[in-house]
Coordinates of C-alpha atoms in Angstrom, one line a residue:
Chain A
M2 CA -45.5 -124.5 -163.7
T3 CA -43.0 -122.3 -165.6
L4 CA -45.6 -120.4 -167.6
I5 CA -47.6 -119.1 -164.7
L6 CA -46.2 -116.3 -162.6
E7 CA -47.7 -116.4 -159.1
S8 CA -47.6 -113.2 -157.1
G9 CA -49.0 -114.6 -153.9
Y10 CA -52.5 -113.0 -154.6
A11 CA -53.1 -113.7 -158.2
F12 CA -51.4 -115.3 -161.2
W13 CA -50.2 -114.1 -164.6
N14 CA -49.9 -116.2 -167.7
P15 CA -48.8 -114.2 -170.8
I16 CA -49.6 -117.1 -173.1
I17 CA -53.4 -116.8 -172.4
L18 CA -53.3 -113.1 -173.4
I19 CA -51.3 -113.8 -176.5
I20 CA -53.8 -116.5 -177.6
A21 CA -56.7 -114.1 -176.9
F22 CA -54.8 -111.4 -178.9
A23 CA -54.3 -113.8 -181.8
V24 CA -58.1 -114.7 -181.8
V25 CA -59.0 -111.0 -181.9
M26 CA -56.6 -110.5 -184.8
V27 CA -58.2 -113.4 -186.7
V28 CA -61.7 -111.8 -186.1
V29 CA -60.4 -108.4 -187.3
Y30 CA -58.9 -110.0 -190.4
F31 CA -62.2 -111.7 -191.1
F32 CA -64.1 -108.4 -191.1
R33 CA -61.3 -106.7 -193.1
R34 CA -61.7 -109.3 -195.8
R35 CA -65.4 -108.6 -196.0
G36 CA -64.6 -104.9 -196.8
Q37 CA -64.8 -103.0 -200.1
K38 CA -62.8 -104.8 -202.8
K39 CA -63.0 -102.0 -205.4
Y40 CA -60.4 -100.0 -203.6
K41 CA -57.9 -98.5 -206.0
K42 CA -54.4 -97.6 -204.9
D43 CA -52.8 -94.3 -206.0
T44 CA -56.1 -92.7 -207.1
A45 CA -58.3 -89.9 -205.6
Q46 CA -59.6 -92.6 -203.2
T47 CA -56.4 -92.5 -201.2
Q48 CA -56.1 -88.7 -201.1
I49 CA -57.1 -86.7 -198.0
F50 CA -60.5 -85.0 -198.2
L51 CA -60.8 -81.8 -196.1
C52 CA -64.3 -80.5 -197.0
G53 CA -63.0 -79.5 -200.4
E54 CA -60.3 -77.2 -198.9
E55 CA -56.7 -77.4 -200.0
V56 CA -54.8 -79.9 -198.0
P57 CA -51.6 -78.4 -196.4
E58 CA -48.1 -79.8 -197.2
A59 CA -47.0 -82.8 -195.1
G60 CA -44.7 -80.7 -192.9
Q61 CA -47.5 -78.2 -192.1
R62 CA -50.2 -80.8 -191.2
H63 CA -48.0 -82.9 -188.9
I64 CA -48.9 -82.1 -185.3
R65 CA -45.5 -81.5 -183.6
V66 CA -44.5 -82.4 -180.1
G67 CA -45.0 -78.9 -178.7
N68 CA -48.7 -78.9 -179.6
I69 CA -49.5 -82.3 -178.0
Y70 CA -51.1 -82.4 -174.5
W71 CA -51.4 -78.6 -174.3
G72 CA -54.4 -78.9 -171.9
F73 CA -52.4 -81.1 -169.6
F74 CA -49.5 -78.6 -169.3
E75 CA -51.9 -75.7 -168.9
T76 CA -53.7 -77.4 -166.1
L77 CA -50.5 -78.3 -164.3
K78 CA -48.8 -75.0 -165.0
E79 CA -48.3 -74.3 -161.3
Y80 CA -46.8 -77.8 -160.7
Y81 CA -44.4 -77.4 -163.6
S82 CA -43.3 -73.9 -162.5
Q83 CA -42.3 -75.4 -159.1
V84 CA -40.7 -78.6 -160.4
L85 CA -38.7 -76.8 -163.1
R86 CA -37.2 -74.4 -160.6
P87 CA -34.4 -76.7 -159.2
H88 CA -33.5 -77.8 -162.8
T89 CA -31.1 -74.9 -163.2
G90 CA -28.4 -76.7 -165.1
I91 CA -25.8 -75.3 -162.7
I92 CA -23.5 -78.0 -161.1
N93 CA -23.1 -75.9 -157.9
D94 CA -26.9 -76.2 -157.3
Y95 CA -26.7 -80.0 -157.9
V96 CA -24.0 -80.3 -155.2
L97 CA -26.0 -78.2 -152.8
W98 CA -28.9 -80.6 -153.2
F99 CA -26.6 -83.5 -152.5
V100 CA -25.3 -81.8 -149.3
A101 CA -28.8 -80.9 -148.1
V102 CA -30.2 -84.4 -148.8
T103 CA -27.3 -86.1 -147.1
A104 CA -27.5 -83.9 -144.1
I105 CA -31.3 -84.5 -143.7
S106 CA -30.9 -88.2 -144.2
A107 CA -28.1 -88.3 -141.6
I108 CA -30.2 -86.4 -139.1
I109 CA -33.2 -88.7 -139.7
L110 CA -31.0 -91.8 -139.2
L111 CA -29.4 -90.3 -136.1
I112 CA -32.7 -89.4 -134.5
A113 CA -35.1 -92.0 -135.7
G114 CA -32.9 -94.8 -137.0
Chain B
M26 CA -14.3 -126.6 -167.4
D27 CA -14.1 -126.8 -163.6
T28 CA -10.9 -124.7 -163.5
L29 CA -12.6 -122.2 -165.8
I30 CA -15.6 -122.0 -163.4
T31 CA -13.3 -121.7 -160.4
H32 CA -11.5 -118.7 -161.8
S33 CA -14.5 -117.3 -163.7
S34 CA -15.3 -114.4 -161.4
I35 CA -11.8 -112.9 -161.8
L36 CA -11.7 -113.7 -165.5
I37 CA -14.9 -111.9 -166.0
I38 CA -13.2 -108.7 -164.6
A39 CA -9.8 -109.3 -166.1
I40 CA -10.7 -110.2 -169.7
P41 CA -12.3 -106.8 -170.5
L42 CA -9.5 -105.0 -168.6
V43 CA -6.7 -106.8 -170.6
T44 CA -8.7 -106.4 -173.9
A45 CA -9.1 -102.7 -173.2
F46 CA -5.3 -102.2 -173.3
L47 CA -5.0 -104.4 -176.4
I48 CA -7.5 -102.3 -178.3
P49 CA -5.2 -99.4 -179.3
L50 CA -2.5 -101.9 -180.5
V51 CA -5.0 -104.0 -182.5
G52 CA -6.8 -100.9 -183.7
M53 CA -3.7 -99.5 -185.3
A54 CA -3.4 -102.7 -187.4
S55 CA -7.0 -103.2 -188.4
K56 CA -10.4 -101.7 -187.6
K57 CA -12.2 -105.0 -188.3
A58 CA -9.8 -106.9 -186.1
R59 CA -10.4 -104.4 -183.3
N60 CA -14.2 -104.7 -183.6
A61 CA -13.9 -108.5 -183.7
L62 CA -11.7 -108.5 -180.6
V63 CA -14.3 -106.4 -178.7
V64 CA -17.2 -108.7 -179.7
V65 CA -15.3 -111.9 -179.1
S66 CA -14.1 -110.8 -175.6
L67 CA -17.6 -109.7 -174.6
I68 CA -19.2 -112.9 -175.9
F69 CA -16.6 -115.0 -174.0
V70 CA -17.3 -112.9 -170.8
A71 CA -21.1 -113.4 -171.3
F72 CA -20.4 -117.2 -171.6
L73 CA -18.4 -117.1 -168.4
V74 CA -21.2 -115.1 -166.6
F75 CA -23.9 -117.7 -167.7
A76 CA -21.6 -120.6 -166.7
L77 CA -21.0 -119.0 -163.3
A78 CA -24.7 -118.4 -162.9
R79 CA -25.4 -122.1 -163.5
D80 CA -22.7 -123.0 -161.0
I81 CA -24.1 -120.6 -158.3
S82 CA -27.6 -122.0 -158.9
I83 CA -26.2 -125.5 -158.1
N84 CA -23.4 -124.9 -155.5
G85 CA -24.4 -121.6 -153.9
I86 CA -22.3 -118.5 -153.3
H87 CA -19.1 -118.3 -155.4
I88 CA -16.0 -117.1 -153.5
Y89 CA -12.6 -116.1 -155.1
T90 CA -9.7 -115.0 -152.9
L91 CA -7.0 -113.2 -154.9
G92 CA -3.4 -114.3 -154.1
A93 CA -4.4 -117.2 -151.8
T94 CA -3.1 -120.7 -152.4
S95 CA -6.7 -121.8 -152.8
P96 CA -9.5 -119.4 -154.1
D97 CA -11.8 -120.4 -151.2
L98 CA -9.1 -119.7 -148.5
T99 CA -10.7 -116.4 -147.4
I100 CA -8.9 -116.1 -144.0
P101 CA -5.1 -116.7 -144.1
T102 CA -3.5 -118.9 -141.4
G103 CA -2.8 -116.8 -138.3
F104 CA -5.4 -114.1 -139.1
M105 CA -8.8 -113.5 -137.6
V106 CA -10.3 -111.6 -140.5
P107 CA -10.1 -111.7 -144.3
V108 CA -7.2 -109.4 -145.5
R109 CA -7.0 -110.3 -149.2
I110 CA -9.2 -109.0 -152.0
I111 CA -12.2 -111.3 -152.1
L112 CA -14.8 -111.6 -154.9
E113 CA -18.1 -112.8 -153.6
V114 CA -20.8 -113.6 -156.2
D115 CA -24.2 -114.6 -155.0
G116 CA -27.7 -114.7 -156.6
M117 CA -28.0 -110.9 -156.6
S118 CA -24.5 -110.2 -158.0
I119 CA -24.8 -112.7 -160.8
L120 CA -28.2 -111.3 -161.9
M121 CA -26.5 -107.9 -162.2
G122 CA -23.6 -109.7 -164.1
I123 CA -26.0 -111.3 -166.5
I124 CA -27.6 -107.9 -167.2
W125 CA -24.3 -106.2 -167.7
S126 CA -22.9 -108.9 -170.0
I127 CA -25.9 -108.7 -172.3
V128 CA -26.2 -104.9 -172.4
S129 CA -22.5 -104.2 -172.9
L130 CA -22.4 -106.7 -175.8
A131 CA -25.4 -105.1 -177.4
A132 CA -23.9 -101.6 -176.8
A133 CA -20.6 -102.6 -178.4
I134 CA -22.3 -104.0 -181.5
F135 CA -24.5 -100.8 -181.7
S136 CA -21.4 -98.6 -181.5
F137 CA -19.8 -100.1 -184.6
S138 CA -22.0 -98.1 -186.9
H139 CA -23.3 -95.5 -184.5
I140 CA -19.8 -93.9 -184.0
A141 CA -18.4 -95.0 -187.3
S142 CA -18.0 -91.4 -188.5
E143 CA -16.2 -90.3 -185.3
T144 CA -12.5 -90.0 -184.7
G145 CA -10.7 -91.7 -181.8
Q146 CA -12.5 -95.0 -182.0
N147 CA -9.7 -96.9 -180.4
R148 CA -10.0 -94.7 -177.3
F149 CA -13.8 -95.2 -177.4
Y150 CA -13.6 -99.0 -177.3
T151 CA -10.8 -98.9 -174.7
L152 CA -13.0 -96.8 -172.4
L153 CA -16.0 -98.9 -173.1
L154 CA -14.2 -102.1 -172.0
L155 CA -12.8 -100.2 -168.9
M156 CA -16.4 -99.3 -168.1
V157 CA -17.4 -103.0 -168.5
T158 CA -14.5 -103.9 -166.1
G159 CA -15.7 -101.3 -163.5
G160 CA -19.3 -102.5 -163.7
F161 CA -18.4 -106.2 -163.2
G162 CA -16.0 -105.3 -160.4
M163 CA -18.7 -103.3 -158.6
M164 CA -21.1 -106.2 -158.9
F165 CA -18.7 -109.0 -157.9
T166 CA -16.5 -107.5 -155.2
G167 CA -17.0 -108.6 -151.6
D168 CA -14.8 -105.7 -150.4
L169 CA -15.8 -102.2 -149.7
F170 CA -12.6 -100.5 -150.8
N171 CA -12.6 -102.4 -154.1
L172 CA -16.2 -101.3 -154.6
F173 CA -14.9 -97.7 -154.4
V174 CA -12.1 -98.5 -156.8
F175 CA -14.4 -100.1 -159.4
L176 CA -16.9 -97.3 -158.9
E177 CA -14.1 -94.9 -159.8
I178 CA -13.1 -96.9 -162.9
A179 CA -16.7 -97.0 -164.2
S180 CA -17.3 -93.3 -163.4
I181 CA -14.1 -92.0 -165.0
S182 CA -14.5 -94.1 -168.2
G183 CA -18.2 -93.2 -168.2
A184 CA -17.4 -89.4 -168.0
A185 CA -14.9 -89.7 -170.9
L186 CA -17.4 -91.6 -173.0
I187 CA -20.2 -89.0 -172.4
A188 CA -17.8 -86.3 -173.6
F189 CA -16.6 -88.5 -176.5
R190 CA -18.1 -86.3 -179.2
T191 CA -15.7 -83.4 -178.6
R192 CA -17.1 -81.3 -181.4
S193 CA -20.2 -80.2 -179.5
A194 CA -20.3 -78.1 -176.3
D195 CA -23.2 -80.0 -174.6
T196 CA -21.2 -83.3 -174.5
Q197 CA -18.4 -81.6 -172.7
E198 CA -20.8 -80.0 -170.3
G199 CA -22.5 -83.4 -169.7
G200 CA -19.1 -85.1 -169.2
F201 CA -18.0 -82.4 -166.8
K202 CA -21.2 -82.6 -164.7
Y203 CA -21.0 -86.4 -164.6
I204 CA -17.4 -86.4 -163.4
V205 CA -18.1 -83.8 -160.7
V206 CA -21.1 -85.6 -159.4
S207 CA -19.2 -89.0 -159.6
A208 CA -16.2 -87.6 -157.8
I209 CA -18.3 -86.2 -155.0
A210 CA -20.2 -89.4 -154.6
S211 CA -17.0 -91.5 -154.7
L212 CA -15.4 -89.3 -152.1
M213 CA -18.4 -89.7 -149.8
V214 CA -18.2 -93.4 -150.3
L215 CA -14.5 -93.3 -149.4
F216 CA -15.2 -91.2 -146.3
A217 CA -17.9 -93.7 -145.2
I218 CA -15.5 -96.6 -145.8
G219 CA -12.9 -94.8 -143.7
L220 CA -15.4 -94.4 -140.8
L221 CA -16.1 -98.2 -140.9
Y222 CA -12.5 -99.2 -141.2
A223 CA -11.4 -97.0 -138.3
Q224 CA -13.8 -98.8 -136.0
Y225 CA -13.7 -102.4 -137.2
N226 CA -10.3 -102.8 -138.9
S227 CA -11.8 -104.6 -141.9
L228 CA -12.9 -103.7 -145.4
N229 CA -14.6 -107.0 -146.2
I230 CA -18.4 -106.6 -146.4
G231 CA -19.1 -110.0 -144.9
A232 CA -16.5 -109.6 -142.1
L233 CA -17.8 -106.0 -141.4
A234 CA -21.4 -107.2 -141.4
Q235 CA -20.5 -109.7 -138.7
V236 CA -19.2 -107.1 -136.2
I237 CA -21.0 -103.9 -137.1
Q238 CA -22.7 -102.3 -134.1
Y239 CA -24.8 -99.5 -135.7
T240 CA -23.0 -96.8 -133.7
T241 CA -23.4 -93.1 -134.4
P242 CA -20.4 -93.1 -136.9
D243 CA -22.0 -96.2 -138.5
K244 CA -25.2 -94.2 -139.0
I245 CA -23.3 -91.4 -140.6
A246 CA -21.5 -93.8 -142.8
L247 CA -24.8 -95.3 -143.8
A248 CA -26.2 -91.9 -144.7
L249 CA -23.1 -91.1 -146.8
L250 CA -23.1 -94.5 -148.6
L251 CA -26.9 -94.5 -149.2
I252 CA -27.1 -90.9 -150.6
A253 CA -23.9 -91.2 -152.6
F254 CA -25.2 -94.4 -154.4
T255 CA -28.7 -93.0 -154.8
M256 CA -27.3 -89.8 -156.4
K257 CA -25.2 -91.9 -158.8
A258 CA -28.4 -93.9 -159.5
G259 CA -30.3 -90.7 -160.3
M260 CA -32.9 -90.7 -157.5
V261 CA -35.0 -87.6 -157.2
P262 CA -34.1 -85.0 -155.9
L263 CA -30.5 -85.8 -156.7
H264 CA -31.3 -86.6 -160.4
L265 CA -30.7 -83.1 -161.7
W266 CA -27.4 -84.0 -163.4
F267 CA -28.8 -87.3 -164.9
P268 CA -30.6 -86.0 -168.0
D269 CA -27.8 -83.4 -168.7
A270 CA -25.2 -86.2 -168.9
Y271 CA -27.2 -89.2 -170.2
S272 CA -28.8 -87.3 -173.1
V273 CA -25.6 -86.1 -174.7
A274 CA -23.6 -89.4 -174.6
P275 CA -23.5 -91.7 -177.7
A276 CA -26.7 -93.8 -177.4
S277 CA -24.8 -97.0 -176.9
I278 CA -23.1 -95.5 -173.9
T279 CA -26.3 -94.1 -172.5
G280 CA -27.6 -97.7 -172.6
M281 CA -24.6 -98.8 -170.6
L282 CA -24.9 -95.8 -168.2
V283 CA -28.4 -97.0 -167.3
I284 CA -26.8 -100.3 -166.1
T285 CA -24.1 -98.4 -164.1
S286 CA -27.1 -96.7 -162.4
H287 CA -28.4 -100.2 -161.6
A288 CA -25.0 -101.1 -160.3
C289 CA -25.1 -98.1 -157.9
M290 CA -28.6 -99.2 -156.9
Y291 CA -27.2 -102.7 -156.3
A292 CA -24.5 -101.2 -154.1
A293 CA -27.1 -99.3 -152.1
F294 CA -29.1 -102.6 -151.6
R295 CA -25.9 -104.4 -150.7
V296 CA -25.1 -101.8 -148.0
C297 CA -28.6 -101.9 -146.6
F298 CA -29.3 -105.6 -146.6
T299 CA -25.9 -107.2 -146.4
L300 CA -23.6 -104.8 -144.6
Y301 CA -26.1 -103.4 -142.1
G302 CA -28.8 -106.0 -142.4
G303 CA -30.2 -107.0 -139.0
M304 CA -28.6 -104.1 -137.2
L305 CA -30.5 -101.5 -139.3
D306 CA -33.6 -99.7 -138.2
A307 CA -35.2 -101.2 -141.4
P308 CA -38.6 -99.3 -141.3
V309 CA -36.8 -95.9 -141.2
V310 CA -34.4 -96.7 -144.1
G311 CA -37.1 -98.5 -146.0
W312 CA -39.4 -95.5 -145.8
I313 CA -36.5 -93.2 -146.9
L314 CA -36.1 -95.3 -150.1
I315 CA -39.9 -95.5 -150.6
V316 CA -40.4 -91.7 -150.4
F317 CA -37.5 -91.0 -152.7
G318 CA -38.7 -93.8 -155.0
L319 CA -42.2 -92.3 -155.2
L320 CA -40.7 -88.9 -155.9
S321 CA -38.5 -90.4 -158.6
M322 CA -41.5 -92.1 -160.2
F323 CA -43.8 -89.1 -160.3
V324 CA -41.3 -86.2 -161.0
G325 CA -39.4 -88.4 -163.5
V326 CA -42.5 -89.1 -165.6
T327 CA -44.0 -85.6 -165.4
M328 CA -40.7 -84.1 -166.5
A329 CA -40.5 -86.7 -169.3
V330 CA -43.9 -85.7 -170.7
F331 CA -42.6 -82.1 -170.9
Q332 CA -39.4 -82.9 -172.9
K333 CA -38.8 -82.1 -176.6
D334 CA -35.3 -83.7 -176.8
V335 CA -35.8 -87.4 -177.4
M336 CA -32.7 -88.4 -175.3
R337 CA -33.7 -86.1 -172.4
F338 CA -37.2 -87.6 -172.6
M339 CA -35.8 -91.1 -172.4
S340 CA -33.5 -90.1 -169.5
Y341 CA -36.3 -88.7 -167.4
H342 CA -38.2 -92.0 -168.0
A343 CA -35.2 -93.9 -166.7
I344 CA -35.4 -91.9 -163.5
S345 CA -39.1 -92.7 -163.2
Q346 CA -38.6 -96.4 -163.8
L347 CA -35.8 -96.5 -161.3
G348 CA -38.4 -95.3 -158.8
Y349 CA -40.4 -98.5 -159.1
M350 CA -37.3 -100.5 -158.1
W351 CA -36.6 -98.3 -155.1
V352 CA -40.3 -98.6 -154.0
G353 CA -40.4 -102.4 -154.4
V354 CA -37.1 -103.1 -152.6
G355 CA -37.8 -100.3 -150.1
V356 CA -41.0 -102.0 -149.0
G357 CA -39.1 -105.3 -148.6
L358 CA -36.5 -103.5 -146.5
A359 CA -39.1 -101.7 -144.4
V360 CA -40.5 -105.1 -143.3
L361 CA -37.2 -106.9 -143.1
G362 CA -37.3 -107.2 -139.3
N363 CA -40.8 -108.7 -139.4
P364 CA -40.7 -112.3 -140.6
A365 CA -44.5 -112.6 -141.0
L366 CA -44.8 -109.5 -143.2
L367 CA -41.7 -110.4 -145.1
A368 CA -43.2 -113.7 -146.0
T369 CA -46.6 -112.3 -146.7
Y370 CA -45.5 -109.5 -149.2
G371 CA -42.0 -108.3 -148.4
R372 CA -40.2 -110.9 -150.4
D373 CA -42.6 -110.5 -153.4
A374 CA -42.0 -106.7 -153.2
I375 CA -38.2 -107.2 -153.3
S376 CA -38.6 -109.8 -156.1
G377 CA -40.8 -107.3 -158.0
G378 CA -38.2 -104.5 -157.6
I379 CA -35.4 -106.8 -158.7
F380 CA -37.4 -108.2 -161.6
H381 CA -38.0 -104.6 -162.7
I382 CA -34.2 -104.0 -162.8
L383 CA -33.9 -106.9 -165.3
N384 CA -36.8 -105.7 -167.4
H385 CA -35.6 -102.1 -167.3
A386 CA -32.2 -103.3 -168.4
M387 CA -33.7 -104.7 -171.5
Y388 CA -36.2 -102.1 -172.6
K389 CA -34.4 -98.9 -171.5
P390 CA -31.2 -99.4 -173.5
L391 CA -33.4 -100.5 -176.4
L392 CA -35.3 -97.2 -176.2
F393 CA -32.1 -95.3 -175.9
F394 CA -30.8 -97.1 -179.0
T395 CA -33.9 -96.2 -180.9
G396 CA -33.3 -92.6 -179.8
G397 CA -29.8 -92.9 -181.0
A398 CA -31.1 -94.4 -184.3
L399 CA -33.3 -91.3 -184.8
F400 CA -30.3 -89.0 -184.1
Y401 CA -28.2 -91.1 -186.5
C402 CA -30.7 -90.7 -189.3
T403 CA -32.0 -87.1 -188.8
G404 CA -29.0 -85.5 -187.1
T405 CA -31.2 -84.0 -184.4
R406 CA -32.5 -85.0 -181.0
D407 CA -35.3 -82.4 -181.3
L408 CA -38.7 -84.1 -181.5
T409 CA -40.3 -80.9 -182.9
K410 CA -38.2 -81.4 -186.0
M411 CA -39.1 -85.0 -186.6
G412 CA -42.1 -86.7 -188.2
G413 CA -43.2 -89.5 -190.5
L414 CA -40.0 -91.5 -189.9
A415 CA -42.0 -94.8 -189.8
H416 CA -42.1 -94.7 -193.6
K417 CA -38.3 -95.0 -193.8
M418 CA -37.3 -96.7 -190.5
K419 CA -39.5 -99.7 -190.2
W420 CA -37.2 -101.8 -188.0
T421 CA -36.6 -98.9 -185.6
T422 CA -40.4 -98.2 -185.5
I423 CA -41.2 -101.8 -184.6
L424 CA -38.5 -102.0 -182.0
Y425 CA -39.6 -98.6 -180.5
I426 CA -43.1 -100.0 -180.2
I427 CA -41.8 -103.1 -178.4
G428 CA -39.8 -100.9 -175.9
T429 CA -42.8 -98.5 -175.4
L430 CA -45.3 -101.3 -174.6
S431 CA -42.8 -102.8 -172.3
I432 CA -41.9 -99.7 -170.3
S433 CA -45.6 -98.7 -170.1
G434 CA -46.4 -102.1 -168.5
I435 CA -48.8 -103.1 -171.2
P436 CA -49.7 -106.8 -171.0
P437 CA -48.3 -109.2 -172.1
L438 CA -44.9 -107.4 -172.3
N439 CA -42.3 -108.1 -169.6
G440 CA -42.7 -104.7 -167.9
F441 CA -46.2 -105.8 -166.9
S442 CA -44.9 -108.9 -165.2
S443 CA -42.6 -107.0 -162.8
K444 CA -45.1 -104.2 -162.3
I445 CA -47.8 -106.6 -161.3
L446 CA -45.5 -108.2 -158.7
I447 CA -44.7 -104.7 -157.3
Y448 CA -48.3 -103.4 -157.4
E449 CA -49.8 -106.4 -155.6
S450 CA -47.2 -106.7 -152.9
V451 CA -46.7 -103.0 -152.1
Y452 CA -50.5 -102.5 -151.9
Q453 CA -50.4 -104.6 -148.8
F454 CA -47.9 -102.2 -147.3
H455 CA -49.7 -99.0 -148.4
P456 CA -52.3 -98.6 -151.2
I457 CA -51.0 -95.2 -152.2
L458 CA -47.8 -96.8 -153.5
T459 CA -49.8 -99.0 -156.0
I460 CA -52.1 -96.1 -157.0
T461 CA -49.0 -93.9 -157.7
G462 CA -47.4 -96.7 -159.7
I463 CA -50.5 -97.1 -161.9
I464 CA -50.8 -93.3 -162.5
V465 CA -47.1 -93.2 -163.5
S466 CA -47.6 -96.1 -165.9
I467 CA -50.5 -94.3 -167.5
L468 CA -48.4 -91.1 -167.9
T469 CA -45.5 -93.2 -169.2
L470 CA -47.8 -94.6 -172.0
A471 CA -49.2 -91.2 -172.7
S472 CA -45.7 -89.6 -173.1
F473 CA -44.3 -92.4 -175.2
T474 CA -47.4 -92.2 -177.5
K475 CA -46.7 -88.5 -177.8
A476 CA -43.0 -89.1 -178.8
F477 CA -44.1 -91.9 -181.1
H478 CA -46.6 -89.6 -182.9
S479 CA -44.0 -86.8 -183.1
A480 CA -41.2 -88.9 -184.5
F481 CA -42.7 -91.8 -186.4
M482 CA -46.3 -90.9 -187.4
G483 CA -47.7 -88.6 -190.0
A484 CA -46.9 -88.1 -193.7
E485 CA -43.4 -88.4 -194.9
L486 CA -41.6 -85.1 -194.4
P487 CA -39.7 -83.6 -197.3
E488 CA -36.6 -83.0 -195.3
Y489 CA -36.3 -86.7 -194.5
K490 CA -36.9 -88.0 -198.1
E491 CA -33.4 -89.3 -198.3
V492 CA -33.4 -91.0 -194.8
K493 CA -32.7 -94.7 -194.8
E494 CA -33.0 -97.3 -192.1
V495 CA -30.0 -97.5 -189.7
P496 CA -27.1 -100.0 -190.5
R497 CA -27.4 -103.7 -189.8
S498 CA -25.2 -103.7 -186.7
M499 CA -27.4 -101.1 -185.0
I500 CA -30.5 -103.2 -185.8
I501 CA -28.8 -106.4 -184.5
A502 CA -28.0 -104.7 -181.2
M503 CA -31.6 -103.5 -180.8
V504 CA -32.9 -107.0 -181.8
I505 CA -30.7 -108.6 -179.1
L506 CA -32.4 -106.5 -176.4
A507 CA -35.9 -107.0 -178.0
A508 CA -35.3 -110.7 -178.0
G509 CA -34.5 -110.5 -174.3
I510 CA -37.8 -108.6 -173.8
I511 CA -39.8 -111.3 -175.7
F512 CA -38.1 -114.1 -173.9
I513 CA -39.0 -112.6 -170.5
T514 CA -42.5 -111.8 -171.7
L515 CA -43.1 -115.4 -172.6
F516 CA -41.5 -117.0 -169.6
P517 CA -41.8 -114.7 -166.6
A518 CA -42.3 -117.5 -164.1
L519 CA -39.1 -119.3 -165.4
I520 CA -37.1 -116.1 -165.0
V521 CA -38.5 -115.3 -161.5
N522 CA -38.0 -118.8 -160.2
W523 CA -34.5 -119.3 -161.8
I524 CA -32.9 -115.9 -161.1
I525 CA -35.1 -113.3 -159.5
N526 CA -36.2 -115.2 -156.3
P527 CA -32.6 -116.4 -155.6
A528 CA -31.5 -112.8 -156.0
A529 CA -34.1 -111.6 -153.5
D530 CA -33.2 -114.4 -151.1
A531 CA -29.5 -113.4 -151.5
L532 CA -30.4 -109.9 -150.2
I533 CA -32.7 -111.2 -147.4
K534 CA -30.4 -113.9 -146.1
Q535 CA -27.5 -111.8 -144.8
G536 CA -26.1 -114.8 -142.8
A537 CA -25.3 -116.8 -146.0
Y538 CA -23.2 -114.0 -147.4
I539 CA -21.3 -113.6 -144.1
N540 CA -20.9 -117.3 -143.6
A541 CA -19.4 -117.7 -147.1
V542 CA -16.4 -115.5 -146.1
T543 CA -16.0 -115.9 -142.4
G544 CA -17.3 -119.4 -142.0
A545 CA -19.7 -118.3 -139.2
T546 CA -23.1 -116.7 -138.9
P547 CA -23.5 -113.6 -136.7

């Protein structure tokens, strides 16, 4: 069967998932259609409400890439300090890594392989 | 048609080579004629590749001996070993050829608008076609020395293309790093070839595989070949040059460079499975690939989350995704000597790794192209300066989402199909491999969501009020790759049965490769 990918332990048929996705979309569309019909475009209804405060300009309220996942980087601070260390940007260091890894691999192959 | 198929392997290499040297002449007369010549030649090459693939699926391995009275006359009368240049195209080589033909065509089309404002476009397309020649040569050659020659052609043209935008310093630095790394890797490959030639008086892969003894010099040659190719493929910890070079090239070239990394990975697989094959201590070499693969997956993705430059971000993800392929094929290699384990999960692991090469070759260049589209419209690669671009770049946004879902392995996209094959098979070898793979997939999705939010989401920013969607040729190139993703998404089993499993079998069945050249199994 050309539509079913068998991995030896299970199977995968993307068509089933696509049909399921289409059914969910129809259900979502059904609920959306039952929503408020008095919605008016380009009125106060579409403006951001921030507890009555002044809404910042678009550029100021956009969360930039540097502020996303701050907690993740803070938690893994030690890991990043270690993993960033070899990324010196100096080609001599890159070649040293090549020499070291080649030597280690050759030793492993000579002894164990 | 039969004559065309007979000579197709050499034509696939020769057509881009000849066209490359015609480009400066045609380009002087007309820019449109030059662009048309590039596209027509690449479309014809793609046609030949698909015709050859069909022929291989029916008749088996394709052999082409240069200079012989008949293309299948591999050993001249009076000789014991093949001495001529031989092209040998099996299931694995043709899969790589299909990938290369699609991506190089998409990259050329993308370039028409992407580099339209640059000077020296004739040189650009000449180098692009030389790179195509080098790539096909690496994939189709059955000869170690020619592998080195084609590696050099691809590397030198690649370095020149990385440094193509001469007005900025980072491109020159990237090009310099790429050529230094490539030169060192190529020299190590040449040294290893010398070690093998000195012992066995042959350069043909099939003929060498028949007589190789796995002596101490052979082991040193293996280490040199393996590490040189893995460095060129960007495996951690030899990946350090990879983001420096790939992030500064024109996006179309970065898409192609990803496939040259695949070609180096293919060369490493060819060395392990076909050249050394049964003589190899497969578990040791398999575990070396697995460990480096795991490192690539994890370090690649965690470094990607950290990036603020959209192209560096994509480059680290390429390293991470390459790790999946190393792990999948590494597991298959580790159990190569055990027929029971190979049949239980080893072949599925190899198929999963190879299937991931095909999927990666569709979504990664697509993502690089979307990164290039962002750079084209905003003039920056810095994600901190972007935002709200979905309002202006609807096509790019949709295509980025397709690429993101695919790379993250979200069902039903094609990335999921290959990842599930890898996860289920490598779990039997060691559960930690699957667990790491799933964690890396989650981090991949998290980091692409972060980049998506930064570049595309949010209110329209005042500095990008005048931004428009990228030109049609760039969208067409991205749609070609997205169409590939959708086709594989819908018919994964068809792809696996038609092209992935034969490619995995081509690696596993060393005897068939040797027999095609020497006429005898070892």
